Short mmCIF file of C-alpha atoms and ligand atoms in Angstrom, two decimals:
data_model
loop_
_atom_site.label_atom_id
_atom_site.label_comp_id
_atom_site.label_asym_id
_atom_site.label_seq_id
_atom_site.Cartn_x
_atom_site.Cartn_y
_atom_site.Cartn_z
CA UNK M 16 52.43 37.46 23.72
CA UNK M 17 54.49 37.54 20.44
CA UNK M 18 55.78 40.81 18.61
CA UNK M 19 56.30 38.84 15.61
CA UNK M 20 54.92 36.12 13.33
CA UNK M 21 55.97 35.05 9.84
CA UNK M 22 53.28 37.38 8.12
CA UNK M 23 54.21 40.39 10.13
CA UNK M 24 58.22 39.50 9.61
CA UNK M 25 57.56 39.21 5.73
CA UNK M 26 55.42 42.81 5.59
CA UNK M 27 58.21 44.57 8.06
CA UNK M 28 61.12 43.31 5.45
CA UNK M 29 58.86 44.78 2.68
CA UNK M 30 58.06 48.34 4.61
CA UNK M 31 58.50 49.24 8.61
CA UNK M 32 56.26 51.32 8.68
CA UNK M 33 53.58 48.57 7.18
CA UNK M 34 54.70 46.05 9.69
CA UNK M 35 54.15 49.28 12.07
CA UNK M 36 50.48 49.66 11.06
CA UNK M 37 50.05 46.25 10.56
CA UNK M 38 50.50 45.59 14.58
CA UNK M 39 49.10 49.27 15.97
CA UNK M 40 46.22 50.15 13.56
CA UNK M 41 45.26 46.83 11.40
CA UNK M 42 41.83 48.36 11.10
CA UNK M 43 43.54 50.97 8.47
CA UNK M 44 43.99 47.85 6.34
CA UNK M 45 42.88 47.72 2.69
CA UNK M 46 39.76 45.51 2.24
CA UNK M 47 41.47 42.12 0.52
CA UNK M 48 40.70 41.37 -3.35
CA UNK M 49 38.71 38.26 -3.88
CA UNK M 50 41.36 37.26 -5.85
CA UNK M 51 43.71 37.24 -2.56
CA UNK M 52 40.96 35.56 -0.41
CA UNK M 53 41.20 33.06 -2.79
CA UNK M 54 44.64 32.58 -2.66
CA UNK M 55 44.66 32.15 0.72
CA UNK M 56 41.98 29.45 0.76
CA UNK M 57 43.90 27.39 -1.81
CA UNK M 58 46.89 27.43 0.24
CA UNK M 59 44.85 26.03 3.25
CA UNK M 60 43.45 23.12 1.29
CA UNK M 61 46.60 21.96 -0.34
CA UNK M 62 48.19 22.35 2.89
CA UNK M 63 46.02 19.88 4.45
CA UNK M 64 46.29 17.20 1.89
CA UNK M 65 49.75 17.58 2.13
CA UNK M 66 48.79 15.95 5.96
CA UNK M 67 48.27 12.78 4.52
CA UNK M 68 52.35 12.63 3.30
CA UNK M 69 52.51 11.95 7.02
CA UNK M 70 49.43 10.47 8.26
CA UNK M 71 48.34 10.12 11.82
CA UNK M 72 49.78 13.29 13.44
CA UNK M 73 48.65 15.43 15.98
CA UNK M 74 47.15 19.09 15.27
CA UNK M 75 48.11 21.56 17.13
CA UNK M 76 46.57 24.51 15.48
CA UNK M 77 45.01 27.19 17.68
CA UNK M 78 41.03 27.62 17.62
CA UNK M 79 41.76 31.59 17.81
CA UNK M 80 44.82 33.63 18.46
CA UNK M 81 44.21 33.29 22.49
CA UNK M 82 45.21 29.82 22.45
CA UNK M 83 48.89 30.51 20.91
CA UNK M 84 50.86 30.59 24.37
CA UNK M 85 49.12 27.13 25.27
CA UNK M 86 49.36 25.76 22.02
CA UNK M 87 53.64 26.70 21.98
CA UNK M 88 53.49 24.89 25.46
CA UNK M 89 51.90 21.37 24.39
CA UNK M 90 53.95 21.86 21.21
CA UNK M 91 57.02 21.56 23.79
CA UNK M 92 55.24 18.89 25.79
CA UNK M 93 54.82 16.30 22.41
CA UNK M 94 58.64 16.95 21.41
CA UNK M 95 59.26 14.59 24.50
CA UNK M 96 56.98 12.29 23.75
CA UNK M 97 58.31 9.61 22.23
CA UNK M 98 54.83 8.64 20.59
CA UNK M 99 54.53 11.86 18.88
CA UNK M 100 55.73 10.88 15.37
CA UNK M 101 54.54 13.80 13.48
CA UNK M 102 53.17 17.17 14.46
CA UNK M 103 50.95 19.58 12.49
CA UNK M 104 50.55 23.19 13.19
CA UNK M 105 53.04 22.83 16.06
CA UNK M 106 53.31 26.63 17.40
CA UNK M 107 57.15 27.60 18.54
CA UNK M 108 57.97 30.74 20.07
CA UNK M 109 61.51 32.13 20.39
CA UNK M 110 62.49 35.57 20.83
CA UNK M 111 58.47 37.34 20.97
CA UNK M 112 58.52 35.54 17.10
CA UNK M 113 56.03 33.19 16.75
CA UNK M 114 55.79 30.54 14.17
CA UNK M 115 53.40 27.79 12.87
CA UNK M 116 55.07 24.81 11.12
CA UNK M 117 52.91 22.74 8.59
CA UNK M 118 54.54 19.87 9.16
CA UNK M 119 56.97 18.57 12.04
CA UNK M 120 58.39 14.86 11.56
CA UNK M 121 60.25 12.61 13.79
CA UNK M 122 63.27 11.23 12.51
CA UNK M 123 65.38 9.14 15.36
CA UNK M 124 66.47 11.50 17.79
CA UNK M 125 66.16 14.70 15.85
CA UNK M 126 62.90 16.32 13.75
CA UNK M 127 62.24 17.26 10.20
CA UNK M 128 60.56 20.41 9.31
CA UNK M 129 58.51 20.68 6.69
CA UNK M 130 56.36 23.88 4.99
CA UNK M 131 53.67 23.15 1.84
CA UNK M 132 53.45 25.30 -0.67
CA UNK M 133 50.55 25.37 -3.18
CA UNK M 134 52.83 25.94 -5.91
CA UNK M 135 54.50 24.54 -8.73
CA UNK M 136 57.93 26.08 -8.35
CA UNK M 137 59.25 27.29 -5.52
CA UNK M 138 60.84 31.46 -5.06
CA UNK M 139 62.68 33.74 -2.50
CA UNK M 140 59.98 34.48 -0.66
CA UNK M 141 59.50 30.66 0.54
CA UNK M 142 62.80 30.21 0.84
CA UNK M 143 63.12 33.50 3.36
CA UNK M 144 59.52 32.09 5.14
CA UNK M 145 61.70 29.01 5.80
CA UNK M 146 64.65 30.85 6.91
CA UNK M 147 62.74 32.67 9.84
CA UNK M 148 61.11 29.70 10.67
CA UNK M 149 64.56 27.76 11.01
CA UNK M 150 65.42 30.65 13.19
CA UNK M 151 63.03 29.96 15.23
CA UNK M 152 63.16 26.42 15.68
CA UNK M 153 67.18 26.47 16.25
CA UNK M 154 65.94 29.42 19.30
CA UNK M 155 63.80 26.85 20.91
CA UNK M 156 66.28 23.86 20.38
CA UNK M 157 64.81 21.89 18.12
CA UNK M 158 67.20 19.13 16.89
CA UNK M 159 66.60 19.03 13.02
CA UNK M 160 68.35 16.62 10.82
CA UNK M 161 66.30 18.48 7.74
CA UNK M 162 64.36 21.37 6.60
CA UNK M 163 62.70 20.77 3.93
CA UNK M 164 59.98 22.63 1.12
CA UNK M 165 56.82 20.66 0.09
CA UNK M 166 55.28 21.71 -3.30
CA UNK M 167 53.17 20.57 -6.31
CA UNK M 168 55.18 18.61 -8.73
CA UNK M 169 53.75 19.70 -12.08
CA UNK M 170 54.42 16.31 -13.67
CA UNK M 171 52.00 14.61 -11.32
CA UNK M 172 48.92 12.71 -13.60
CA UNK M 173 46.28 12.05 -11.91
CA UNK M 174 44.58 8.53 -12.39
CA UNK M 175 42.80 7.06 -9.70
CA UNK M 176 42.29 8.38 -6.12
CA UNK M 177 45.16 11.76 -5.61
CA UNK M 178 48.03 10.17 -4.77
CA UNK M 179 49.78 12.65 -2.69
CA UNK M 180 53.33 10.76 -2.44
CA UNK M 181 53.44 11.46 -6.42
CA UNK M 182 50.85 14.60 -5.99
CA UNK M 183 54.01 16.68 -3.96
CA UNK M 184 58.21 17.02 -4.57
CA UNK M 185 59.94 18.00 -1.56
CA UNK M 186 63.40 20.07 -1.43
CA UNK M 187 66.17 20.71 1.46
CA UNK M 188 66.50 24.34 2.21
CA UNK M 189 68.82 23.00 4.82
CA UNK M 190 72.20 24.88 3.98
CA UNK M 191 70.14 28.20 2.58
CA UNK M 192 67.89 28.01 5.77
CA UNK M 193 71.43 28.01 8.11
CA UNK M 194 73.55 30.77 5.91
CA UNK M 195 70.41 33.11 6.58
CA UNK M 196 70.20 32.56 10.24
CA UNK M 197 72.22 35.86 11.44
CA UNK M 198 70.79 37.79 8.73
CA UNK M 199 67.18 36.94 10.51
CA UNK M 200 68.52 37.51 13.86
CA UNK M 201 69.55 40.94 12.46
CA UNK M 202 66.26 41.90 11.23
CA UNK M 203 64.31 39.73 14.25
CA UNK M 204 65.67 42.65 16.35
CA UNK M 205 65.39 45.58 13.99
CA UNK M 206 61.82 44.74 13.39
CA UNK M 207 61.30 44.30 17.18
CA UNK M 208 62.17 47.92 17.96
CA UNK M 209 60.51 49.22 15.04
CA UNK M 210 57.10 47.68 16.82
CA UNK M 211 58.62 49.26 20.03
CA UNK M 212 58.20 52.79 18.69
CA UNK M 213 56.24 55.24 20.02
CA UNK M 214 54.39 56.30 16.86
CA UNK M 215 54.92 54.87 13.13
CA UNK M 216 58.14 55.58 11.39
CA UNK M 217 58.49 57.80 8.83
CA UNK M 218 58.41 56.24 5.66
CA UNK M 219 57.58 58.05 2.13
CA UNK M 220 56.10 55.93 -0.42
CA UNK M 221 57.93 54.31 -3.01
CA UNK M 222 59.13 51.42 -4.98
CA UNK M 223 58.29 49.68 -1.72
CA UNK M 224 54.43 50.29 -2.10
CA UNK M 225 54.23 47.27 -4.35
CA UNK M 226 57.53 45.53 -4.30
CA UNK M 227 57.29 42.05 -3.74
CA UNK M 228 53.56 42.61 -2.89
CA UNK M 229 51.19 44.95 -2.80
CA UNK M 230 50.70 46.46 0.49
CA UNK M 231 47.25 46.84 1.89
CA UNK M 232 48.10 50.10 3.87
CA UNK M 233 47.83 51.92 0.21
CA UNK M 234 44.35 53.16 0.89
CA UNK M 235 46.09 55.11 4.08
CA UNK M 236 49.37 56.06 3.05
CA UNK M 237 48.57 57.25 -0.63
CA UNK M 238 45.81 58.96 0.83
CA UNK M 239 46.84 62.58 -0.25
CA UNK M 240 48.23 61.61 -3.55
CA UNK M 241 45.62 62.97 -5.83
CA UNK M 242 43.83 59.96 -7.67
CA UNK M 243 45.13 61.85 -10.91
CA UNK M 244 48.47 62.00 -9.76
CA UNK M 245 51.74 61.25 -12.71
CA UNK M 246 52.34 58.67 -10.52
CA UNK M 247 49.64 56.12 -11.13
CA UNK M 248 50.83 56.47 -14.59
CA UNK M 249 52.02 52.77 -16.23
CA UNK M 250 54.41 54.37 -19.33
CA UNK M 251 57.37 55.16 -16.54
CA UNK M 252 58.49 52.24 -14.97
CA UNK M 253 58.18 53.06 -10.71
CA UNK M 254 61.73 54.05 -9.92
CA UNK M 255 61.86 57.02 -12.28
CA UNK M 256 58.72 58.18 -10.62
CA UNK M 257 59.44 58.01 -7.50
CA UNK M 258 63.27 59.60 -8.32
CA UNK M 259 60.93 62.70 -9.95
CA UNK M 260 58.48 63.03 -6.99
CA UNK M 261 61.24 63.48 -4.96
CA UNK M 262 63.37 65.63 -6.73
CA UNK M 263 60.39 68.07 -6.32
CA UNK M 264 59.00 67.17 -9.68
CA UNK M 265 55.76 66.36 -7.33
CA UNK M 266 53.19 67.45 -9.72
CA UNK M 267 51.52 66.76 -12.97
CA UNK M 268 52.15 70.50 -14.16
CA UNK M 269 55.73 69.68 -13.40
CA UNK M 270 56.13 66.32 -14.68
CA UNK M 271 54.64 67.45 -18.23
CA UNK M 272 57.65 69.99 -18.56
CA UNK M 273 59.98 66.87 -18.10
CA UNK M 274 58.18 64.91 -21.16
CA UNK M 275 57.85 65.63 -24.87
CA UNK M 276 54.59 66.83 -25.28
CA UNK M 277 52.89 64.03 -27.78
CA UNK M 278 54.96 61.83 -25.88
CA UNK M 279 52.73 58.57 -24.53
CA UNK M 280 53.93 59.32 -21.14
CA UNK M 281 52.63 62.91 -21.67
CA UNK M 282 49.20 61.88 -22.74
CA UNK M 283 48.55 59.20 -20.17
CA UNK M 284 49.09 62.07 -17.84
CA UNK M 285 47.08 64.66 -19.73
CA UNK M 286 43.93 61.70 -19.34
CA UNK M 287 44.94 61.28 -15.56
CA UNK M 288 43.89 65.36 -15.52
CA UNK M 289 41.19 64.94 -17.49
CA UNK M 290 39.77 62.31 -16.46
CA UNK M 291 39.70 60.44 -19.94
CA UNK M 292 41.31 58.14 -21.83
CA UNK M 293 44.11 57.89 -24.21
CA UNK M 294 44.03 55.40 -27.46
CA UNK M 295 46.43 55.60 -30.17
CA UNK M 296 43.92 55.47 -32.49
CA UNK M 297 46.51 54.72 -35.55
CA UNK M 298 47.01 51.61 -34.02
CA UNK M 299 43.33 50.79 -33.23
CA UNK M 300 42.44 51.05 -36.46
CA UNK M 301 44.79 49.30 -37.40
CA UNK M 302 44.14 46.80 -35.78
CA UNK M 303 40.49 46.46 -36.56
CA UNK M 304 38.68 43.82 -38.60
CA UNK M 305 38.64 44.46 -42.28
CA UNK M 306 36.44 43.57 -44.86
CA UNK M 307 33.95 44.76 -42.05
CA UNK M 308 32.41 41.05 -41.12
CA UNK M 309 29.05 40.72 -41.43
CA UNK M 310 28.76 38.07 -38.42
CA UNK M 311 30.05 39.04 -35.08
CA UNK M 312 30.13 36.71 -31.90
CA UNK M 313 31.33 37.97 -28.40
CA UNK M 314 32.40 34.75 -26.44
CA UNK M 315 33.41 34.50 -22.88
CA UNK M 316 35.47 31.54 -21.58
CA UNK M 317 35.74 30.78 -17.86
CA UNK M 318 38.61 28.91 -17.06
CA UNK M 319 39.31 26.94 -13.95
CA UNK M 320 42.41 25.39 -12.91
CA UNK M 321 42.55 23.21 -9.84
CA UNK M 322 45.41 23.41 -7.50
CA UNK M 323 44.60 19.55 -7.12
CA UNK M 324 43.74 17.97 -10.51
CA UNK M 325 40.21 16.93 -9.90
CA UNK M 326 39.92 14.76 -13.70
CA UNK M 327 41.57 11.74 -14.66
CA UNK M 328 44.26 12.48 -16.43
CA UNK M 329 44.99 15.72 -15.35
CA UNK M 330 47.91 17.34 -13.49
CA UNK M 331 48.12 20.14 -10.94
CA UNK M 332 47.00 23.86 -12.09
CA UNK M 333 45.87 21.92 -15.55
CA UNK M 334 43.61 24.30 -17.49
CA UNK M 335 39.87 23.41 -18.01
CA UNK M 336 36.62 24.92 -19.87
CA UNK M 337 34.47 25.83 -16.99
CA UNK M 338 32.05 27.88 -18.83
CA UNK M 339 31.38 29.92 -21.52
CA UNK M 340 28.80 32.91 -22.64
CA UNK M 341 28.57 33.31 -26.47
CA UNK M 342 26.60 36.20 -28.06
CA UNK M 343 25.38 36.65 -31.35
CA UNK M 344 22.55 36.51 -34.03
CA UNK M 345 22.46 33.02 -34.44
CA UNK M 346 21.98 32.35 -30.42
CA UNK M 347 18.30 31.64 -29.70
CA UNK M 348 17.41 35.13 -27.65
CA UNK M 349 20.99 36.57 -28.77
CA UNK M 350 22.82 34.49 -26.27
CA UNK M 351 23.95 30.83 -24.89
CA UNK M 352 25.79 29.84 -21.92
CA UNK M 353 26.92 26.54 -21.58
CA UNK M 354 28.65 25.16 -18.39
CA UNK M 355 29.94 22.11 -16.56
CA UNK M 356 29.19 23.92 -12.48
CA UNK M 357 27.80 20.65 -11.13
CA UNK M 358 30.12 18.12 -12.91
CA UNK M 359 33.57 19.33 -14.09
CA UNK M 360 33.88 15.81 -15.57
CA UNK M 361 31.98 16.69 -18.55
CA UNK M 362 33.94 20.18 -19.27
CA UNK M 363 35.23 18.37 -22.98
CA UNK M 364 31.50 18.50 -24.23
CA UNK M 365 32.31 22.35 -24.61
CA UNK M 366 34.59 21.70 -27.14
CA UNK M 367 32.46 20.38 -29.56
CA UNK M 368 29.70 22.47 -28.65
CA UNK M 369 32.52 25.44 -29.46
CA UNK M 370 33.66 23.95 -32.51
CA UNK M 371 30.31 24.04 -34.22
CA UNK M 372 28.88 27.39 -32.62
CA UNK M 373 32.15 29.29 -33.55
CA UNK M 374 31.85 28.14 -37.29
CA UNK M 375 28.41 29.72 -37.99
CA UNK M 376 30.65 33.45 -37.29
CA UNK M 377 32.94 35.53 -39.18
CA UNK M 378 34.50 37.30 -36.27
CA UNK M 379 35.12 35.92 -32.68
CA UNK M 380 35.62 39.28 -30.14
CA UNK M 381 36.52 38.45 -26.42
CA UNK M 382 38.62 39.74 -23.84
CA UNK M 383 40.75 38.19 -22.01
CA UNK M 384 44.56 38.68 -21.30
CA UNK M 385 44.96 35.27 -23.16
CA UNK M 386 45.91 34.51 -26.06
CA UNK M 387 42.56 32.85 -27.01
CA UNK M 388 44.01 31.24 -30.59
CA UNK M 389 46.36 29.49 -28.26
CA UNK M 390 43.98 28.96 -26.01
CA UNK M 391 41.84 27.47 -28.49
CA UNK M 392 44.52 25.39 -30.28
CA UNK M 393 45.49 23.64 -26.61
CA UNK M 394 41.61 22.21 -26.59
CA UNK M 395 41.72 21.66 -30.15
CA UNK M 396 38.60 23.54 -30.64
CA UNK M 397 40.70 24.81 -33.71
CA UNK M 398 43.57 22.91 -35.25
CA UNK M 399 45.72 26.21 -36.28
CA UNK M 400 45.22 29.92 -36.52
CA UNK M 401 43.77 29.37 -40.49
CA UNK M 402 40.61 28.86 -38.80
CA UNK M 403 37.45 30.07 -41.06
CA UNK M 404 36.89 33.01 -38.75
CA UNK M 405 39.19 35.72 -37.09
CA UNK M 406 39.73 36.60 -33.15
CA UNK M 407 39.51 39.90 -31.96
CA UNK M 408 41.12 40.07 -28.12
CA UNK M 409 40.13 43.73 -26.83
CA UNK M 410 42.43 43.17 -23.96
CA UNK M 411 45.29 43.24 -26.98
CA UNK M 412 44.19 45.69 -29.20
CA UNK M 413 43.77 48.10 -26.06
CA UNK M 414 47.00 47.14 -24.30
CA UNK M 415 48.89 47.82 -28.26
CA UNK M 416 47.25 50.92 -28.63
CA UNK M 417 48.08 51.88 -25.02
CA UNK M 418 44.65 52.54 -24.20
CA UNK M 419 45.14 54.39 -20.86
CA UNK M 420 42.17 55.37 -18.40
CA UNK M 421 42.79 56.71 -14.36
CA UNK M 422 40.37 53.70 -13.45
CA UNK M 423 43.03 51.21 -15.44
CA UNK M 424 45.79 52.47 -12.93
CA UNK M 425 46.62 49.02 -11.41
CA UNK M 426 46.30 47.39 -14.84
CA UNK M 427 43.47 46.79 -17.63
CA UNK M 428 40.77 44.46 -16.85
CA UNK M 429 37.24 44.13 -17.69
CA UNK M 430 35.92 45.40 -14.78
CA UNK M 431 38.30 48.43 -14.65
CA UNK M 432 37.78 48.72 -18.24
CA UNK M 433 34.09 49.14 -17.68
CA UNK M 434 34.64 52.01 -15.18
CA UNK M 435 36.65 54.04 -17.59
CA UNK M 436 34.29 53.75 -20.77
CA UNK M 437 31.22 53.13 -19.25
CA UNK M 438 30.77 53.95 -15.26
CA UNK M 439 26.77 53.17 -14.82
CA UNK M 440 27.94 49.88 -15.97
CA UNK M 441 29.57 48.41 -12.81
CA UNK M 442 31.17 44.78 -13.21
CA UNK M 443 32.35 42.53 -10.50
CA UNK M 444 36.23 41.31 -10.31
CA UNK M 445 36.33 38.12 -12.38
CA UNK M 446 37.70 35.97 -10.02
CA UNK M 447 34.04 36.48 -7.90
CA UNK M 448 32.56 34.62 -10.57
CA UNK M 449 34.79 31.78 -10.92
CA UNK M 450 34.40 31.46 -7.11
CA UNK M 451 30.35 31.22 -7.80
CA UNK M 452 31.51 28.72 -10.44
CA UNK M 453 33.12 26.38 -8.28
CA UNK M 454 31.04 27.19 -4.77
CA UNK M 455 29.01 23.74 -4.77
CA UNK M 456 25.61 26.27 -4.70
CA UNK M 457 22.93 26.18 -7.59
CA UNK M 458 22.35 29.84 -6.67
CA UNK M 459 26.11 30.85 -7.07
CA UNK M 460 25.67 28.86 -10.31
CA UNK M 461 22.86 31.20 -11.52
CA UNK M 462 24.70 34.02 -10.95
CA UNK M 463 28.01 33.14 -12.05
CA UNK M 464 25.99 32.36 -15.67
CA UNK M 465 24.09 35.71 -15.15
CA UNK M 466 27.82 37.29 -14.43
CA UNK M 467 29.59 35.93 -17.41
CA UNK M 468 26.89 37.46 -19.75
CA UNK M 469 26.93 40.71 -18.40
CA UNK M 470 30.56 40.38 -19.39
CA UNK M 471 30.44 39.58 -22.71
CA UNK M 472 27.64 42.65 -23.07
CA UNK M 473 30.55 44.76 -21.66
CA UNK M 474 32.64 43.16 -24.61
CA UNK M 475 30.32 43.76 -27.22
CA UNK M 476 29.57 47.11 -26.11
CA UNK M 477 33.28 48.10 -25.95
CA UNK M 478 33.79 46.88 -29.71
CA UNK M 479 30.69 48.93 -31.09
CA UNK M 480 31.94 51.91 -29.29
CA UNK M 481 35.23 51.87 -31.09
CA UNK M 482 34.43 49.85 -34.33
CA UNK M 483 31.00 49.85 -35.32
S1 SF4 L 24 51.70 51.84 1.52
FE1 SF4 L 24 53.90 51.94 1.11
S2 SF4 L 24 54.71 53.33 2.66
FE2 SF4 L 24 52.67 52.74 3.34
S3 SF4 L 24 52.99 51.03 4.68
FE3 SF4 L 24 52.62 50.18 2.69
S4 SF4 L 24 54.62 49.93 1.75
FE4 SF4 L 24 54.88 51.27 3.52
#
């Protein structure tokens, strides 16, 4: 059996000791956001379209994790085989690392690797995914003439059938991919005896916690941080609260003596004590709508944007109008929801339908971490910001008058947002309901519509409470 695998390489160069947990006690693992699940399931699909770059190959991907050691030897057998053109999947094992290529090609007497990415740009962290896996592939003597990065080119248009020749770019990682090699053989073995040890190593959190990603050992390792601890605050950038905490400065008492006391970083942890929240309410007010406007509609966009453009004339990631919930006293029953679930071909008739709803209002209030004028502008549902009414984003007035909360710890969001002002009141992440939106399942449909309005109720709730 392997010791190591790409993910496990990736989390032990983040943290040993998550790479450490990751392989001893997985089950200590943070539940994964929706958001990530999501993530996850996008890469898979773009991966196999990329497939059809190179038609006709074999897939070697294991049914379950049982099948790797058999799957690494047929992966061996079809490198002979002079009829094996292309390879998906193929599994390669070299030094107890274990890799899965998305794409293997035959190119005269030597192979070209390939890896998708779902993205439109590529970043360190692909290029050090392709470095291991070069590692790997030069362990188990694999002649390559290439190594190469398959992405979405964002200046792909769809017309027609997805073309996937024009639909992906491709770049050679070939000279980064060989520099790295002893600086992976260097960590291959590092990580290797850190997985060796008899119990995890001892690692204080940090910086680390959350740097490149966030780890999902958090729920274990933070466990005896109190949730009010100074160091969920978001006015101190990480590194100067981790160089407090441990300098001995390890409590809130003793962090306060460090700060001025109306400072912002003072009061966000004075509301981590208490429990509350923190508004500079100078800035709120300033910020609200004046002459008080005597029509007010809460509207709630969801937006979709497709990995792979699924409208004519639409490129990859493009933004469309999947939905929206709009409240207010001119809505028949106090509210309309308009949406395009069961054919995303007809997402422009919201623009219209927005156009001439919005006009009847003096004030539009959302919340979204948008800008919704631009927003608005980029579907030409209004041609400037002149427009006859005025937009009210809570997410901006909050963020500018540093609304702070210990339930907005990770960052302010509806949901979390909810929690802090109103905690009977419990919302679901947003991305569940764009995942309802886009599920192919009339009752997901309901619910994503029934989702979205409960929303905008928490919208219009929030603005009362600090403007009515
Ligand atoms: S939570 Fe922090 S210290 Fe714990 S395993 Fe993850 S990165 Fe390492």
């Amino acid at each position: 059996m392997h010791i190591l695998s790409k993910s496990t390489y990736i989390k032990g160069m983040q943290c040993e000791k998550a790479l450490y947990m990751q392989k001893k006690h997985p089950y200590l693992r943070d539940k994964l956001s929706l958001e990530q699940r999501a993530k996850f399931q996008r890469g898979t699909d773009v991966g196999i379209l990329a497939h059809e770059v190179f038609p006709g190959g074999i897939d070697m991907s294991p049914n379950s994790p049982t099948q790797f050691p058999k799957k690494v030897v047929e992966t061996r057998e079809n490198l002979s085989k002079p009829e094996v053109k292309v390879m998906y999947e193929a599994v390669f094992q070299y030094n107890d690392t274990l890799i899965m290529l998305d794409m293997l090609i035959r190119d005269g007497d030597k192979w070209i690797a390939i890896e998708v990415k779902s993205s439109l740009k590529l970043s360190d962290t692909y290029y050090n995914d392709a470095a291991l896996q070069y590692y790997v592939l030069q362990g188990c003597g694999v002649p390559l003439s290439d190594f190469r990065l398959m992405y979405l080119n964002a200046d792909y248009e769809k017309h027609g059938p997805i073309d996937v020749h024009q639909l992906f770019k491709m770049e050679s990682v070939m000279e980064y991919v060989k520099e790295r090699e002893a600086f992976v053989a260097k960590n291959v073995e590092r990580l290797k005896n850190v997985v060796a040890l008899p119990h995890a190593p001892l690692v204080n959190i940090g910086v680390q916690c959350n740097n490149p990603y966030p780890c999902d050992f958090q729920g274990h390792c933070w466990k005896l941080i109190p949730k009010n601890s100074f160091l969920f605050t978001t006015a101190l950038d990480e590194d100067t609260l981790f160089n407090n905490y441990f300098n001995g400065i390890n409590t809130n008492e003793k962090m306060l003596r460090q700060l001025e006391p109306d400072s912002w970083e003072a009061q966000q942890i004075e509301a981590l004590g208490t429990n509350s929240y923190y508004i500079d309410y100078k800035t709120l007010y300033a910020l609200a709508p004046s002459p008080k406007p005597k029509s007010i509609a809460y509207l709630n966009l969801l937006m979709h944007r497709p990995a792979v453009p699924e409208i004519e004339g639409t490129k990859p990631y493009e933004e469309m109008i999947l939905a929206f919930a709009l409240q207010g006293e001119h809505e028949s029953e106090g509210a309309f929801v308009w949406d395009c679930f069961e054919n995303h071909e007809s997402w422009k008739e919201s623009i219209n339908i927005l156009i001439e709803k919005l006009a009847r209002y003096e004030l539009i209030v959302c919340f979204t971490p948008q800008n919704l004028s631009t927003t608005l502008m980029r579907h030409e549902i209004i041609q400037n910001r002149e427009v006859g009414y005025k937009i009210l984003n809570l997410f901006e007035v909050f963020q500018n008058a540093r609304f702070f909360h210990p339930a907005i710890k990770r960052g302010l969001t509806l949901q979390r947002l909810a929690e802090a002002l109103f905690p009977a009141c419990k919302l679901f992440e947003h991305s569940r309901i764009i995942m309802e939106a886009t599920s192919n399942d009339l009752m997901s449909y309901q619910q994503a519509k029934e989702d979205l309005i409960t929303e905008n109720e928490m919208v219009a709730k929030t603005y009362q409470q600090f403007f009515k």
